[in-house]
Coordinates of C-alpha atoms in Angstrom, one line a residue:
Chain S
G1 CA 84.1 250.4 -46.1
N2 CA 87.6 247.9 -46.3
S3 CA 90.7 249.2 -44.1
V4 CA 94.0 247.2 -43.3
T5 CA 96.2 248.9 -41.0
Q6 CA 100.0 247.7 -40.1
M7 CA 102.3 248.7 -37.5
E8 CA 104.6 251.9 -38.1
G9 CA 108.5 251.4 -39.4
P10 CA 110.8 251.5 -39.6
V11 CA 111.9 247.8 -38.0
T12 CA 115.2 247.0 -38.0
L13 CA 116.8 244.1 -36.7
S14 CA 119.9 242.3 -36.5
E15 CA 120.5 239.2 -38.6
E16 CA 119.2 235.9 -37.4
A17 CA 116.5 238.3 -35.7
F18 CA 113.1 236.7 -34.9
L19 CA 110.6 238.9 -36.7
T20 CA 106.5 239.9 -36.7
I21 CA 104.9 242.6 -38.7
N22 CA 101.2 243.2 -37.2
C23 CA 98.5 243.4 -39.5
T24 CA 94.6 243.9 -38.6
Y25 CA 92.2 244.0 -40.6
T26 CA 88.7 245.4 -40.9
A27 CA 86.1 243.6 -43.9
T28 CA 83.0 242.9 -44.9
G29 CA 82.4 239.1 -46.3
Y30 CA 85.2 236.5 -46.3
P31 CA 88.3 238.1 -47.9
S32 CA 91.3 236.7 -49.0
L33 CA 94.3 237.8 -47.0
F34 CA 98.1 238.9 -48.8
W35 CA 101.9 239.5 -47.9
Y36 CA 103.6 241.5 -50.7
V37 CA 107.4 242.5 -50.7
Q38 CA 108.8 245.7 -52.6
Y39 CA 112.5 245.1 -53.1
P40 CA 114.3 248.5 -53.7
G41 CA 112.8 250.6 -56.8
E42 CA 111.1 247.4 -57.6
G43 CA 107.7 246.5 -58.2
L44 CA 105.1 244.7 -55.8
Q45 CA 106.0 241.0 -55.6
L46 CA 103.3 238.4 -54.0
L47 CA 104.9 236.6 -50.6
L48 CA 102.0 234.5 -49.6
K49 CA 98.5 234.5 -49.3
A50 CA 95.3 233.0 -47.6
T51 CA 91.8 232.7 -48.4
K52 CA 90.1 231.5 -45.6
A53 CA 90.3 231.0 -41.7
D54 CA 93.1 229.7 -40.3
D55 CA 94.6 228.7 -43.5
K56 CA 98.1 229.6 -42.8
G57 CA 100.3 231.4 -45.8
S58 CA 104.3 230.4 -45.7
N59 CA 106.8 230.9 -48.8
K60 CA 110.4 231.5 -47.7
G61 CA 111.0 231.1 -44.4
F62 CA 107.8 233.3 -44.0
E63 CA 104.4 232.8 -42.3
A64 CA 101.4 234.4 -41.5
T65 CA 97.7 232.8 -40.6
Y66 CA 94.6 234.0 -41.4
R67 CA 92.9 234.5 -38.1
K68 CA 89.1 236.1 -37.7
E69 CA 88.4 236.1 -34.1
T70 CA 90.9 239.1 -34.0
T71 CA 90.9 239.7 -37.6
S72 CA 94.5 239.7 -37.6
F73 CA 97.2 238.6 -40.7
H74 CA 100.5 239.2 -38.9
L75 CA 103.7 237.9 -40.4
E76 CA 106.1 236.1 -39.4
K77 CA 110.2 234.9 -39.7
G78 CA 112.6 232.8 -37.8
S79 CA 115.7 233.8 -38.8
V80 CA 115.9 236.9 -40.9
Q81 CA 119.0 237.7 -42.9
V82 CA 120.1 241.1 -44.8
S83 CA 118.5 240.0 -47.6
D84 CA 115.0 240.6 -46.3
S85 CA 115.4 244.2 -46.2
A86 CA 112.8 245.5 -48.0
V87 CA 108.6 247.0 -47.7
Y88 CA 106.2 244.6 -46.4
F89 CA 102.4 245.1 -47.2
C90 CA 99.6 243.4 -45.6
A91 CA 96.1 243.3 -48.0
L92 CA 93.0 242.4 -48.7
S93 CA 91.3 241.4 -51.5
S94 CA 87.5 242.3 -52.2
L95 CA 85.4 241.1 -55.2
T96 CA 83.2 244.5 -57.2
G97 CA 81.6 243.0 -59.7
T98 CA 83.4 240.6 -61.4
A99 CA 86.6 242.1 -60.5
S100 CA 88.8 241.7 -56.9
K101 CA 90.2 244.8 -55.6
L102 CA 93.3 245.3 -53.7
T103 CA 92.9 247.4 -50.3
F104 CA 96.6 247.6 -48.6
G105 CA 97.7 248.7 -45.4
T106 CA 100.3 251.5 -45.4
G107 CA 103.6 249.4 -45.8
T108 CA 106.4 248.6 -43.2
R109 CA 109.8 248.5 -43.6
L110 CA 112.4 246.3 -42.4
Q111 CA 116.0 247.4 -42.0
V112 CA 118.1 243.8 -41.0
T113 CA 121.8 244.3 -40.2
L114 CA 124.6 242.1 -39.2
Chain K
S1 CA 103.6 232.3 -69.5
Q2 CA 102.2 235.7 -68.6
T3 CA 103.9 239.2 -68.2
I4 CA 103.0 242.7 -68.0
H5 CA 105.3 245.4 -68.8
Q6 CA 105.2 249.2 -67.6
W7 CA 107.0 252.4 -69.0
P8 CA 108.7 254.2 -68.6
A9 CA 110.7 252.6 -65.6
T10 CA 111.8 256.7 -64.1
L11 CA 109.9 260.1 -65.2
V12 CA 110.4 264.0 -64.8
Q13 CA 108.3 265.6 -65.8
P14 CA 107.6 270.1 -65.1
V15 CA 104.0 271.2 -63.5
G16 CA 101.4 271.3 -66.3
S17 CA 102.9 269.1 -68.6
P18 CA 101.3 266.4 -70.3
L19 CA 101.5 262.9 -69.1
S20 CA 101.2 259.2 -70.2
L21 CA 102.2 255.5 -69.0
E22 CA 101.6 252.6 -70.8
C23 CA 100.6 249.2 -69.1
T24 CA 100.2 246.2 -71.4
V25 CA 100.1 242.5 -70.7
E26 CA 101.0 239.7 -72.6
G27 CA 99.8 236.2 -72.5
T28 CA 96.2 236.3 -71.7
S29 CA 92.9 237.8 -72.5
N30 CA 90.1 240.0 -71.3
P31 CA 92.6 240.7 -68.3
N32 CA 91.0 242.9 -65.2
L33 CA 94.0 246.2 -65.0
Y34 CA 94.5 248.4 -62.2
W35 CA 96.7 251.2 -61.8
Y36 CA 97.9 252.1 -58.2
R37 CA 99.5 255.3 -56.4
Q38 CA 102.4 254.8 -53.9
A39 CA 103.1 258.2 -53.2
A40 CA 105.9 259.8 -50.9
G41 CA 105.8 257.6 -47.3
R42 CA 102.1 256.2 -47.8
G43 CA 100.6 253.2 -48.5
L44 CA 99.2 251.8 -52.1
Q45 CA 96.1 253.6 -53.5
L46 CA 94.0 252.2 -55.8
L47 CA 93.2 254.9 -58.6
F48 CA 91.5 253.2 -61.6
Y49 CA 91.0 249.8 -62.6
S50 CA 88.9 248.3 -65.5
V51 CA 87.5 244.9 -66.7
G52 CA 87.3 245.5 -70.1
I53 CA 87.8 247.3 -73.4
G54 CA 86.7 250.8 -73.1
Q55 CA 85.3 250.0 -69.5
I56 CA 87.1 252.4 -66.6
S57 CA 86.4 253.0 -63.0
S58 CA 87.7 255.8 -61.1
E59 CA 87.9 255.1 -57.5
V60 CA 89.3 258.6 -56.5
P61 CA 88.9 261.8 -57.8
Q62 CA 92.0 263.2 -59.0
N63 CA 93.7 264.8 -61.8
L64 CA 94.4 261.7 -63.8
S65 CA 92.3 259.8 -66.4
A66 CA 92.5 255.8 -67.7
S67 CA 92.1 254.7 -71.4
R68 CA 91.9 251.4 -72.3
P69 CA 92.0 250.8 -76.3
Q70 CA 92.8 247.5 -76.4
D71 CA 92.4 244.3 -74.8
R72 CA 95.7 244.4 -72.7
Q73 CA 96.3 247.6 -73.1
F74 CA 95.7 250.3 -70.0
I75 CA 96.6 253.6 -70.2
L76 CA 97.1 256.5 -67.3
S77 CA 97.6 260.1 -68.8
S78 CA 97.1 263.5 -67.3
K79 CA 96.5 266.6 -69.5
K80 CA 98.1 269.0 -66.9
L81 CA 100.5 267.6 -63.6
L82 CA 100.6 268.8 -60.8
L83 CA 103.3 268.9 -57.6
S84 CA 101.1 266.4 -56.3
D85 CA 101.0 263.4 -58.7
S86 CA 104.6 262.5 -58.2
G87 CA 104.6 259.1 -56.6
F88 CA 105.5 255.8 -57.6
Y89 CA 102.9 254.4 -60.3
L90 CA 102.3 250.2 -60.5
C91 CA 100.0 248.4 -63.2
A92 CA 98.7 245.7 -62.3
W93 CA 96.7 242.7 -63.6
S94 CA 94.4 239.7 -62.4
A95 CA 92.0 236.7 -64.1
G96 CA 89.5 238.1 -62.1
G97 CA 90.5 235.9 -59.0
D98 CA 92.7 236.8 -56.2
G99 CA 95.8 236.5 -58.0
Y100 CA 97.7 240.0 -59.4
T101 CA 100.5 240.1 -61.0
F102 CA 102.5 244.2 -60.8
G103 CA 104.6 245.5 -62.9
S104 CA 107.8 247.5 -62.5
G105 CA 106.2 250.2 -62.1
T106 CA 107.4 254.2 -62.9
R107 CA 108.9 256.5 -60.4
L108 CA 107.0 260.0 -61.9
T109 CA 108.7 263.3 -60.6
V110 CA 106.9 266.5 -61.1
V111 CA 108.4 269.6 -60.8

């Protein structure tokens, strides 16, 4: 079946540091890949996505490239801010009949300090 | 524009009591609807999804059930809550493609 593996957190960085959160996946076919962000006490928000190999998703300074050869979709940001502190989820979508289903990783908590 | 409403935001219930969480979507027709649970320290697990009124697919055996009495209404229920039902419950909808929109979630604590 499909699965998503994320690096264990928490990740603690100083403001303006470089961020990488690793994500690898196992899936049949060609899934779309996503990063969602969950701020404290809130639901999930879509951060970025990529729908095919070599696509790069980007938003708010974050980016991730769909690497089919390494089955990876690592999240990066060149300079994090305190406001980026949140839990980040990597996910892939698969089609079942007429419904797409998201399979999530376990989430990585990012804590950015001054 | 499409919006998704989920309530209540927080809930504390005793073991053995019933549960009903409601989710409604506005601004779209015939959405695919989903219930996810996020247990403490764990990722998101798909519990149920629905592609139409009265059509419910269960992903994991559990103490919960779901119903879709109307096109844009999705209800998560339990007859008797267990301690292990505690968690953060998220409703989501999609138009059938890859795009999901999540509700703001319900934090359930079973005591």
